[in-house]
XYZ file of C-alpha atoms in Angstrom:
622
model
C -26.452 -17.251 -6.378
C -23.398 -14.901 -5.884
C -20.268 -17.558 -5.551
C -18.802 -17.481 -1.879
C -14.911 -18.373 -2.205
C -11.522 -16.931 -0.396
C -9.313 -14.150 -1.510
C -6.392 -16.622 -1.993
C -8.737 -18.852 -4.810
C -9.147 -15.939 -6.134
C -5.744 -14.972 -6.717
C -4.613 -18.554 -7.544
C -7.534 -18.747 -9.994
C -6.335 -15.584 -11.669
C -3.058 -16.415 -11.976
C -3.774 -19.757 -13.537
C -5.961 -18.493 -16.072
C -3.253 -16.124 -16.881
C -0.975 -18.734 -17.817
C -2.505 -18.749 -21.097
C -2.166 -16.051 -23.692
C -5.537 -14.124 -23.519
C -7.132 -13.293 -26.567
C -7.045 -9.183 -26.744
C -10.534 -9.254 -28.535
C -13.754 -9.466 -26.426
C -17.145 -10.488 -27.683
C -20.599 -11.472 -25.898
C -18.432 -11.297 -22.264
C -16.272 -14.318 -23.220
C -12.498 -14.853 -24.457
C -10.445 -17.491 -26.369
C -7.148 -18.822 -25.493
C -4.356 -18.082 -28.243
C -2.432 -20.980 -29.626
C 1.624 -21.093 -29.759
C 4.054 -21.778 -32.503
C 6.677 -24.367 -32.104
C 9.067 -21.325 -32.220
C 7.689 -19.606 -29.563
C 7.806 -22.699 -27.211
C 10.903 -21.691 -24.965
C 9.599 -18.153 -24.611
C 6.007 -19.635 -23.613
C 7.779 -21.333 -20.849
C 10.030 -19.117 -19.807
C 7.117 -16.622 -19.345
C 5.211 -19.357 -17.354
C 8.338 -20.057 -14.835
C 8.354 -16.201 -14.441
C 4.198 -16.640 -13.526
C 5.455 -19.492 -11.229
C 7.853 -17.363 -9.296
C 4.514 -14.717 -8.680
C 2.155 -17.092 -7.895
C 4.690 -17.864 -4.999
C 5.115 -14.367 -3.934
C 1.145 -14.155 -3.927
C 1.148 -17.061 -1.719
C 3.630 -16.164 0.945
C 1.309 -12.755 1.046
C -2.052 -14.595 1.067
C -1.227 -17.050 3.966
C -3.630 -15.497 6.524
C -6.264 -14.371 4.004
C -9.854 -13.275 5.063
C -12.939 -14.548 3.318
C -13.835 -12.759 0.261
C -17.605 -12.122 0.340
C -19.316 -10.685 -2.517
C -16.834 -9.243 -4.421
C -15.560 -7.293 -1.595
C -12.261 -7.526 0.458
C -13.041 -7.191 4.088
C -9.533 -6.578 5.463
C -6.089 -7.964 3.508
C -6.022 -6.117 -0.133
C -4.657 -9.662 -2.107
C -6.865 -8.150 -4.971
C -4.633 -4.916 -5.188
C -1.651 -7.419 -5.562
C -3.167 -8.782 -8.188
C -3.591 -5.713 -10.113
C 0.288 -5.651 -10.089
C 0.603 -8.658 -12.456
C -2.435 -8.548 -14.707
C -2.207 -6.215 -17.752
C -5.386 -3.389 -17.946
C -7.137 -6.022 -21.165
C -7.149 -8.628 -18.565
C -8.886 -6.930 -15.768
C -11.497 -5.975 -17.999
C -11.863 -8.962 -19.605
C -12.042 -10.666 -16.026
C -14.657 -7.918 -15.050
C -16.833 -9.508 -18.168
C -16.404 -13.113 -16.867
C -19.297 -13.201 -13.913
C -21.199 -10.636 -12.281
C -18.901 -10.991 -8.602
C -16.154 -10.061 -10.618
C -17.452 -7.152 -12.224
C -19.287 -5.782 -9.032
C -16.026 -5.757 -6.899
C -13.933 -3.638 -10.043
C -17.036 -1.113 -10.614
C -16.290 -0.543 -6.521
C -13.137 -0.106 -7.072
C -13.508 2.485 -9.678
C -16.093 4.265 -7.079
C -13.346 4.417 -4.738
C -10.911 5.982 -6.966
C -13.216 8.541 -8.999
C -12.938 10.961 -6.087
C -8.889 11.090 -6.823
C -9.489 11.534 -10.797
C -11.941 14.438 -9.812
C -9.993 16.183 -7.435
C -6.713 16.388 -8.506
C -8.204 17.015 -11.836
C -6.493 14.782 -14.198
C -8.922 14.865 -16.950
C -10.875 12.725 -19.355
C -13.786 10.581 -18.418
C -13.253 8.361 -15.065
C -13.209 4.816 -16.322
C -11.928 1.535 -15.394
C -9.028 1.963 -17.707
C -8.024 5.135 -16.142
C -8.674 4.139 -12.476
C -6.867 1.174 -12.586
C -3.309 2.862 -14.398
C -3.589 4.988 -11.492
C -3.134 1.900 -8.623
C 0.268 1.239 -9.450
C 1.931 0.957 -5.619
C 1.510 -1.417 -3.265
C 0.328 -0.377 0.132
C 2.544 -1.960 3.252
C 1.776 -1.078 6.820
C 2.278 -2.597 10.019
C -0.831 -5.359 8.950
C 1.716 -7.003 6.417
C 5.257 -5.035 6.804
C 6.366 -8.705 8.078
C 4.821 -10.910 4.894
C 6.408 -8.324 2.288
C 9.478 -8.412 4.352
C 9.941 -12.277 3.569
C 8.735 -11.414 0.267
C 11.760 -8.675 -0.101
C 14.380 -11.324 1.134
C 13.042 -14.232 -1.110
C 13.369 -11.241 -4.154
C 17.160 -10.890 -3.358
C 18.525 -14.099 -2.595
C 17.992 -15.478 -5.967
C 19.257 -11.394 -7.607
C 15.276 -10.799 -8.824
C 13.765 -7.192 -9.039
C 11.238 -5.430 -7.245
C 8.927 -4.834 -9.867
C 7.594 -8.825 -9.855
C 5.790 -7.328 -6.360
C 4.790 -3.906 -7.973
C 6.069 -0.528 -9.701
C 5.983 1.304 -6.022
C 4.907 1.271 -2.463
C 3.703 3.594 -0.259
C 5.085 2.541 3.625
C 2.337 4.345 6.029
C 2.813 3.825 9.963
C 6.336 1.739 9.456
C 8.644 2.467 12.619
C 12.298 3.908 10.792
C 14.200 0.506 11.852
C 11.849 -1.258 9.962
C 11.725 0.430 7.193
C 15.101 1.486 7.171
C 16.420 -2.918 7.416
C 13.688 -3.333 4.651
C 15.772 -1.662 2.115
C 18.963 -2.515 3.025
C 18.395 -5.793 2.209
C 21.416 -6.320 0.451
C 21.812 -8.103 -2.892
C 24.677 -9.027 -5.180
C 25.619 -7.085 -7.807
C 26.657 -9.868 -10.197
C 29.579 -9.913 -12.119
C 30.596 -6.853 -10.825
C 32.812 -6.340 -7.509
C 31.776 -3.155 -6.436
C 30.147 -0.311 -7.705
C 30.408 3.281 -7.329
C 27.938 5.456 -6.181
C 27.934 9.111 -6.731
C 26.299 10.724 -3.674
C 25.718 14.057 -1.929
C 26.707 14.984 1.923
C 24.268 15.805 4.310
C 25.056 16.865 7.617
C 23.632 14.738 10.293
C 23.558 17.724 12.639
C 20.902 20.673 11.945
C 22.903 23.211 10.317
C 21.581 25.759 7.334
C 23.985 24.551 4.938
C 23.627 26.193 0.764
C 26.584 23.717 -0.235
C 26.337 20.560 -2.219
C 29.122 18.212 -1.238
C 29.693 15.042 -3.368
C 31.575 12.112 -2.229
C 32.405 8.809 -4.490
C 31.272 5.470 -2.565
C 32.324 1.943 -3.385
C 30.117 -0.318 -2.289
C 30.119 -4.236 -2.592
C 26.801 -5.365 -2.520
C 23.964 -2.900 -2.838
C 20.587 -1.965 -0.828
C 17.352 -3.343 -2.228
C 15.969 0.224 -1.885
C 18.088 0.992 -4.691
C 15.368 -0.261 -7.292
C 12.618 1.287 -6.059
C 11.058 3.741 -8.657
C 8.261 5.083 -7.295
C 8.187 5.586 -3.050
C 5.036 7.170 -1.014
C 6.324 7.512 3.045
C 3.303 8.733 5.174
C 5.449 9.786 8.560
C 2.685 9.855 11.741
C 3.411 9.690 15.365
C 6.756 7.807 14.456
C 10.239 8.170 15.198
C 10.756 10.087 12.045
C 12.939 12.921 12.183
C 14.925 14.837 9.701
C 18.171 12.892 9.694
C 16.360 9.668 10.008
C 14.487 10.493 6.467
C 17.643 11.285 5.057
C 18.824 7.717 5.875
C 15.747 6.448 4.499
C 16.546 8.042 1.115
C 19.845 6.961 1.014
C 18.339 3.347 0.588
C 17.192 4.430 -2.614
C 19.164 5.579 -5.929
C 16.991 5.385 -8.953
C 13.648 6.755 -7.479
C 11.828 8.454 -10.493
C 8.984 9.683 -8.245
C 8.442 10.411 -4.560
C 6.080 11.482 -1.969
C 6.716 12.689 1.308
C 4.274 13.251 4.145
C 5.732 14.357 7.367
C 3.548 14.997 10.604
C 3.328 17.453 13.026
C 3.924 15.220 15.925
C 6.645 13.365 14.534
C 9.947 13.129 16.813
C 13.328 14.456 15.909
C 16.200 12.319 15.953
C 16.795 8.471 15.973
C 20.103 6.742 16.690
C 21.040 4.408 14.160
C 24.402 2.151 13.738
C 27.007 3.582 11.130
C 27.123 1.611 7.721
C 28.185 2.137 4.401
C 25.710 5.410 3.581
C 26.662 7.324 6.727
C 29.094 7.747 9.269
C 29.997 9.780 12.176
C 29.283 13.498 10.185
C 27.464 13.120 7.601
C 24.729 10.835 5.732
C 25.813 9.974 1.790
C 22.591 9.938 -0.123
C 22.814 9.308 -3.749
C 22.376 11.677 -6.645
C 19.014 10.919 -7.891
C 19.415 11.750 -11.259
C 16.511 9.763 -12.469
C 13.905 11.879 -9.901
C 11.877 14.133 -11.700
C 8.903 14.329 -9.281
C 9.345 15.366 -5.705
C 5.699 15.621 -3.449
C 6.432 16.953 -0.027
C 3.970 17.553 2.657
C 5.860 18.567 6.230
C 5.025 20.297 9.515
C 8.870 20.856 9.645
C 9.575 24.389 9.982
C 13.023 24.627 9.475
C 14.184 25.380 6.019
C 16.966 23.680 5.692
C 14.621 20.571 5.391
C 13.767 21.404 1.506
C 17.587 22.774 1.095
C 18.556 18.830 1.665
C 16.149 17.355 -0.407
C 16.701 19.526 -3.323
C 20.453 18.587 -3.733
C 19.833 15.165 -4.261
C 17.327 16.256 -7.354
C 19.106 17.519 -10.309
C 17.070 16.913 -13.274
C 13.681 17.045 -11.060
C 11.030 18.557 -13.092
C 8.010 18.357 -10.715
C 7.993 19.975 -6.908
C 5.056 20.086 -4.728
C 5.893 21.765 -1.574
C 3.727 22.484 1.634
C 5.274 23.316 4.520
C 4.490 24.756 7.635
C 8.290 27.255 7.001
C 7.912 30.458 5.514
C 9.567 30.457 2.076
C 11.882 33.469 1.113
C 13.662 34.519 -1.537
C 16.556 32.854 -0.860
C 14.482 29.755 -1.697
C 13.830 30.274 -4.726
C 17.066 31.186 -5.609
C 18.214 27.649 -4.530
C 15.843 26.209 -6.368
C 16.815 27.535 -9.675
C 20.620 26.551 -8.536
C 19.990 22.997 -7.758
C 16.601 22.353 -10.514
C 17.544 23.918 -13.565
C 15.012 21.125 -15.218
C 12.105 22.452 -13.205
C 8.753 22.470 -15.379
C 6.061 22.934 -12.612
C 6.420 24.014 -9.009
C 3.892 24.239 -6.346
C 4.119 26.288 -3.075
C 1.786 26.499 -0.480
C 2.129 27.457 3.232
C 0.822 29.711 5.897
C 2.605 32.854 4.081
C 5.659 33.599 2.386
C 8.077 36.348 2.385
C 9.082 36.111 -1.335
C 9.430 39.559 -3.078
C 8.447 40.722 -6.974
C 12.223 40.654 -8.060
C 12.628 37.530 -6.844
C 9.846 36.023 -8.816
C 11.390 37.949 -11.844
C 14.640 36.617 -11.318
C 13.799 33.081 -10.467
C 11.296 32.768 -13.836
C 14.424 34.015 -15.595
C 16.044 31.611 -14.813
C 14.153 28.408 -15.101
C 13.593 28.759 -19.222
C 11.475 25.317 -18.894
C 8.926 26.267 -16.580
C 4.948 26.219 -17.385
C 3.444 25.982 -14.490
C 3.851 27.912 -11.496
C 1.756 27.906 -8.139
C 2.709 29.807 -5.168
C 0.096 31.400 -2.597
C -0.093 33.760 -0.546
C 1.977 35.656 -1.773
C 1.208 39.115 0.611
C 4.695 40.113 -0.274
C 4.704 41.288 -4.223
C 3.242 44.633 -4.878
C 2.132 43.475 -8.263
C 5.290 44.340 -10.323
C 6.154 40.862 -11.294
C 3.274 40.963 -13.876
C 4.738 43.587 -15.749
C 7.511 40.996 -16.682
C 4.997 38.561 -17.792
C 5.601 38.537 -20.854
C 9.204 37.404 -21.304
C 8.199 33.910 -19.937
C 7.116 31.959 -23.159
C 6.612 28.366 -21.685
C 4.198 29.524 -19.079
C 0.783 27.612 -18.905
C -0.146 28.072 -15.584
C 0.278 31.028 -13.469
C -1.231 31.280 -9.888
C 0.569 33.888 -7.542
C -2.127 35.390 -5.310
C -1.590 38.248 -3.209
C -4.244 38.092 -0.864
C -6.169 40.731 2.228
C -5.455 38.617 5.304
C -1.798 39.990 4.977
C -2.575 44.056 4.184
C -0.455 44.952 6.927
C 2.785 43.811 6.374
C 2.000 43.835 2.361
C 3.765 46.491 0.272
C 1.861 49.166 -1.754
C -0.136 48.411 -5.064
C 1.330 49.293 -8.291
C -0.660 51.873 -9.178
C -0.590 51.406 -13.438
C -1.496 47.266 -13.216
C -0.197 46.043 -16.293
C 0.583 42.473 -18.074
C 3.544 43.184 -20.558
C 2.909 43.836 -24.029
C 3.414 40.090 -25.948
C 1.492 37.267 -26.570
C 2.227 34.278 -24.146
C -0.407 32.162 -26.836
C 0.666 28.758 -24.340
C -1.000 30.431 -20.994
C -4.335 28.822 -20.660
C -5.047 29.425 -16.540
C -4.106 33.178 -14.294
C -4.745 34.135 -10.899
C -3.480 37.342 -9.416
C -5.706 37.412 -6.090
C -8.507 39.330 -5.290
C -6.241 42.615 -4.085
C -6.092 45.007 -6.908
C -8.260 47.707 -7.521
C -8.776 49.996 -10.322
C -9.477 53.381 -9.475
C -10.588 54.534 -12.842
C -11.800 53.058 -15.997
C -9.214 54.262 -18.072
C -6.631 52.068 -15.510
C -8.976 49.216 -15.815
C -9.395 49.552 -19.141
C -5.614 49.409 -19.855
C -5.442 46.468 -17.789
C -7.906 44.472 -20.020
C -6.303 45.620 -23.079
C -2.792 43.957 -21.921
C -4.530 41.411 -20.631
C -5.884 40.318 -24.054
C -2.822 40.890 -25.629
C -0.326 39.083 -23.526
C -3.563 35.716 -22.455
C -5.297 35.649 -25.904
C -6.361 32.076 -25.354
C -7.119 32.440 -21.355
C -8.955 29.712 -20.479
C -9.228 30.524 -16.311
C -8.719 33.859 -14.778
C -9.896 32.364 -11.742
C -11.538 35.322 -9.475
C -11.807 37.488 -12.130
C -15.813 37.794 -13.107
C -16.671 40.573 -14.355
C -19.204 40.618 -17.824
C -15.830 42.350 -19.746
C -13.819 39.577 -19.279
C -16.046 37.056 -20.486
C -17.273 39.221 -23.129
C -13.026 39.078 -23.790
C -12.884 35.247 -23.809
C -16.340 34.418 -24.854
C -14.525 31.585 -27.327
C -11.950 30.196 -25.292
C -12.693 30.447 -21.316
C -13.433 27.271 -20.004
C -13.643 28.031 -15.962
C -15.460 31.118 -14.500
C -17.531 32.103 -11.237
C -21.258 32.857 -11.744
C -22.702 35.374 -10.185
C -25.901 37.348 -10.497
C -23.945 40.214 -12.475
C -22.546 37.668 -14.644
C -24.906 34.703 -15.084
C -26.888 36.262 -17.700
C -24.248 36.273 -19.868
C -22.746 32.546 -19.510
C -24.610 31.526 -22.427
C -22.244 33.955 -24.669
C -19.180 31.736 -23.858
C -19.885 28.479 -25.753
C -16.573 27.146 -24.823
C -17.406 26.735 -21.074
C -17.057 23.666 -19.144
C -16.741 24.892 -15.487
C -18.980 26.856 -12.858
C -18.759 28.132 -9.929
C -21.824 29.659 -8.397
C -21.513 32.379 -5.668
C -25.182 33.318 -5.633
C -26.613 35.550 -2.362
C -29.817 33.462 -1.039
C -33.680 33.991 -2.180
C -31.729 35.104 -5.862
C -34.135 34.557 -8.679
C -33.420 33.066 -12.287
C -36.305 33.934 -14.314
C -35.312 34.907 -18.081
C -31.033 33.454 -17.103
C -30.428 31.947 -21.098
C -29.804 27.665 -21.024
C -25.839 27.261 -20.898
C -25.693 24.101 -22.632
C -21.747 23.562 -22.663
C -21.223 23.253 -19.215
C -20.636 19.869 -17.617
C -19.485 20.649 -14.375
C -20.927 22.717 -11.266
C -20.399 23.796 -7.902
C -22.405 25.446 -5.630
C -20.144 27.657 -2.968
C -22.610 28.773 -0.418
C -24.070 27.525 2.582
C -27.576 27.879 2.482
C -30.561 25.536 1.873
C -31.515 25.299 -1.385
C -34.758 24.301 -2.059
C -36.195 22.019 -4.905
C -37.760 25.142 -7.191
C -34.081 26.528 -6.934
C -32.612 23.411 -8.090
C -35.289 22.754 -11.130
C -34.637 26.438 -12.038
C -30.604 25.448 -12.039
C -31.082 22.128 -14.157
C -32.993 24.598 -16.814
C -30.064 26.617 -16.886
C -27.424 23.932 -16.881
C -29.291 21.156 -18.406
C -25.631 18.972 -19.070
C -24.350 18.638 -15.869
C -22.074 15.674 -15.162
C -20.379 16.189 -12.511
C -22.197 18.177 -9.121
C -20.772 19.586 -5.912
C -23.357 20.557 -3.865
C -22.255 20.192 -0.444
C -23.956 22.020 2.416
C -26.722 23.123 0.765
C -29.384 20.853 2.083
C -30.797 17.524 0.684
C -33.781 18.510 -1.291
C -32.075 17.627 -4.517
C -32.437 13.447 -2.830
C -36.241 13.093 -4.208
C -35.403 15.253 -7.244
C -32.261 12.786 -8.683
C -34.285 9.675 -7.995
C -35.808 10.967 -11.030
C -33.387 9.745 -14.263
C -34.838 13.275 -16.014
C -33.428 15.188 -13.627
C -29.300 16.424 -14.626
C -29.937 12.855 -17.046
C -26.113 13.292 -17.740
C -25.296 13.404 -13.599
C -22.135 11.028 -13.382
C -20.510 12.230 -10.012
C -22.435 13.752 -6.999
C -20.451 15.561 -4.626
C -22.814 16.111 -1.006
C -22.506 16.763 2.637
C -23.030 14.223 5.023
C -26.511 13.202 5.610
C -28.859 10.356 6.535
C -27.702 7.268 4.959
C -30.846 5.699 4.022
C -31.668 9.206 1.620
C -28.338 8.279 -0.585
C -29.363 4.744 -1.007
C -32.070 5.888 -2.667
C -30.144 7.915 -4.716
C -27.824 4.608 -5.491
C -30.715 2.563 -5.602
C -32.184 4.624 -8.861
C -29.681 5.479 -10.271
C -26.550 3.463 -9.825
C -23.990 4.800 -12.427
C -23.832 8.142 -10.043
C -20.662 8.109 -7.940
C -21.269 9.759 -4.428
C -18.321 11.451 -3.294
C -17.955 10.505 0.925
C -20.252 7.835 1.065
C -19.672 3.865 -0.237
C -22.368 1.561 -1.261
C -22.013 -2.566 -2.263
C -22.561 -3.467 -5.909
C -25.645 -5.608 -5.430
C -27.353 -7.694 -8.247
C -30.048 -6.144 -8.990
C -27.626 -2.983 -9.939
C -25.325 -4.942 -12.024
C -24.931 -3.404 -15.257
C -22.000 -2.888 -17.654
C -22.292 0.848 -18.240
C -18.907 1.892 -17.170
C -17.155 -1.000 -18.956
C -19.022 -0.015 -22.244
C -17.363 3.297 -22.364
C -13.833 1.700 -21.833
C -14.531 -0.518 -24.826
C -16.106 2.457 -26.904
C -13.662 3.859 -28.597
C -16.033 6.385 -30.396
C -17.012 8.491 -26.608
C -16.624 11.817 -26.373
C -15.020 12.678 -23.445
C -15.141 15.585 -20.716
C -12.790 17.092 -18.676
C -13.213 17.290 -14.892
């Protein structure tokens, strides 16, 4: 019978059993205990005061535990705190010690395939992978007031952040609590003060270019200050943009961060003058040690990203989607304050930014491979000419699209790529807007296309039989159509499909494309089981399958093992609940995307954690 117990036994349990060196080899589901040297004596109990000190923290946030039933947490997430303080051998070598164990982890790695899939990091979704990506600590308005206590305890006697975990993500806190959560003040040792470089923001809304630095002594410093890694989810809160400014001036040595604004949030907060801003202006610190920057904001005013990006000189990473309308005055800033940039991400509702500018600001930024920015209804298609002069590129995705023909400027009319080999640029998308009114023109396009992409691995939109006749060894991603998906089978290097296929479309003689692992159906339209039997001939190595909205006649079909054998991750619409059971029920190493189903029993098996401890797998990218 499946044990019953409480989340904190669990934890305590854990934690003991860490107290002893774990043997890093695992055989028939078991481990041994390593012995100690005399010499090593002091550092064995050094190492198991330092355990001590966690096990209290665990404590003081497992005082009003729920009941652990099952493997499965029903409401405090104890289990995610432990994740903080076991290394990734001992997780799986606790998922090989009873059945309970190993059912709640395989859920967990359900939960977090979707993230591996969409944001397509790569490799093989496995336990190892899923759990290197939990590395925050959640904290909302269910425990703000136990890690509070937890926060204090951490600075009284001068310890460090990272006994609780390597970041947090605060969703739902109100500012003043957040805001008296990092300026939690601790000493700074055997110093007396310490000075802190930091930039000048004014507290008013003005569109300021101008970076002002001012030198700060402080005595004692903020808590905030250690954070590495921060997450802030902003909704229906008091957030404005001052208020986030104060927030971030909590924090000095923040290596990554993610912002989330929402639309409803409020504007201004009134806040007591300390030590990181006064009457004018709020003193944030020069991040020097960001290099990823995630924002997400509703704000429309531009001056918003202006702020942020003066704090960020050696950022390398900038996600940016925004409600504003980005200009080319933006991107001049950018390459001002970011020299370091690597990969930058744009995305709003349309932006005014102009071929030269594109030129200019690629130019500049001599590190960059990987460039995103869309729509783009302002560039005439002149910017690709200049291609070539940008060695580092990888990625290129600047899309000039039809919603915006009005305001858009004319077409080149010769639509050329530059004439030298960027060998590094694997993915290109240029939009569906440019048209070829001869073959000669086209033809000339291809031919410079070749040259300057020789290893193109995505051109995205781009599906006509030339091109993959053009990349037949190296394209990995491509849209199948009826024109094209005769000739699939010619590119034995491809991994990626997406079908755009009218209904009632027929497949008889379509040659077996036995490379391709991934597939995504992006229609609409029922599609019965003879369809789907004619598309498992064709792609007979499937792994992973999107086929939302087209029905559920492939539920009887996968209840079958034969049927897509390789089938890993199922991506489908919403339907009946008791249909996808069955699915689960038959064959219960399939992840369903949107739907979540209890490790039972009688689907216990060790498939996933067999892979992780296979060193010899191939492995696919998503």
């Amino acid at each position: 019978m499946q044990e019953q117990t409480t989340a904190k036994d669990h934890v305590l349990s854990v934690l003991e059993e860490q107290q002893q060196d774990y043997a890093t080899t695992v055989k028939s589901s078991s481990f041994t205990a390593v012995s100690h040297d005399e010499e090593d004596f002091h550092l064995f109990e050094r190492k198991k005061k330092k355990r001590k000190e966690n096990s209290d923290l665990l404590i003081l946030l497992s005082e009003e535990s729920d009941e652990f039933d099952g493997g499965w947490l029903r409401l405090k997430d104890e289990w995610m705190i432990v994740l903080e303080f076991l290394p990734i051998g001992s997780i799986l070598m606790l998922a090989m010690t009873r059945k309970a164990n190993y059912g709640w982890i395989c859920g967990y790695v359900r939960r977090m395939a979707r993230l591996l899939i969409e944001k397509g990091l790569g490799g093989r979704f496995s336990i190892t992978k899923m759990l290197r990506m939990k590395k925050k600590m959640h904290v909302d308005s269910n425990n703000f007031k136990q890690v509070y206590e937890v926060f204090k305890e951490i600075s009284l006697r001068n310890g460090s952040l990272t006994e609780l975990s390597h970041g947090f993500l605060f969703n739902g806190i109100h500012f003043e609590q957040l805001y008296h959560l990092l300026d939690i003040r601790k000493s700074l040792g055997h110093l007396d003060e310490l000075t802190v470089e930091t930039v000048c923001l004014p507290k008013k809304e003005i569109l300021s270019f101008e970076r002002i630095f001012l030198k700060k002594q402080i005595k004692d410093i903020p808590i905030g200050y250690e954070l590495k890694n921060l997450e802030l989810i902003i909704e229906y809160s008091e957030y404005g943009v001052q208020t986030l400014y104060k927030i971030l001036a909590k924090c000095r040595n923040l290596e990554s961060c993610q912002i989330q604004v929402d639309e409803n949030s409020k504007k201004t907060t009134h806040l007591y003058s300390d030590d990181t801003f006064d009457e004018n202006y709020i003193h944030v610190p020069l991040m020097n040690n960001l290099k990823h920057l995630d924002v997400d904001s509703f704000e429309e005013d531009p001056q918003f990203m202006f702020d942020l990006l003066k704090f960020c000189p050696n950022l390398e990473t900038l996600h940016y989607a925004c409600e504003a309308t980005p200009k080319d005055e933006f991107l001049k800033f950018v390459s001002e304050m970011c020299p370091k940039l690597r990969r930058m991400t744009i995305q709003s509702e349309y932006s005014r930014i102009t071929d030269d500018a594109l030129v200019d600001f690629l130019t500049r930024q001599k590190e960059m491979e990987y460039l995103d920015i869309r729509p783009t209804p302002m560039i005439s298609g002149k910017v690709f000419k200049h291609l070539d002069q940008f060695e580092k590129l990888k990625y290129l995705r600047i899309r000039r699209c039809l919603h915006y023909a009005s305001i858009a400027p004319q077409l080149v009319d010769d639509f050329q790529l530059g004439s030298r080999p960027l060998p590094n640029l694997h993915y290109l998308d240029i939009g569906n807007n440019y048209r070829f009114s001869t073959h000669v023109k086209f033809d000339r396009f291809e031919n410079s296309l070749k040259l300057v992409a020789p290893n193109l691995k995505d051109f995205y939109e781009m599906d006509k039989t030339s091109i993959l006749e053009l990349y037949a060894t190296t394209l990995e991603t491509t849209i199948g159509t009826l024109t094209n998906l005769s000739e699939l089978h010619l590119c034995t290097n491809l991994k990626r499909v997406v079908l755009q296929i009218p209904e009632n479309s027929k497949f008889d003689g379509i040659p077996v494309c036995p490379h391709v692992i991934e597939l995504k159906f992006h229609f609409n339209y029922y599609l019965d089981s003879t369809v789907l039997l004619q598309l498992a001939r064709i792609f007979p190595s499937v792994e992973v399958l999107d086929i939302s909205f087209c029905g559920d006649s492939f539920v009887e079909l996968l209840k079958n093992s034969s049927f897509w054998p390789k089938l890993v991750y199922l991506k489908v619409s919403p339907t009946r609940k008791e249909k996808l059971i069955n699915i689960d029920n038959a064959r219960p190493s399939i992840y369903i995307e949107g739907f979540q189903f209890p490790i039972i029993p009688n689907t216990f098996n060790y498939l996933w954690l067999e892979r992780d401890l296979n060193v010899r797998n191939e492995y696919f990218l998503t």
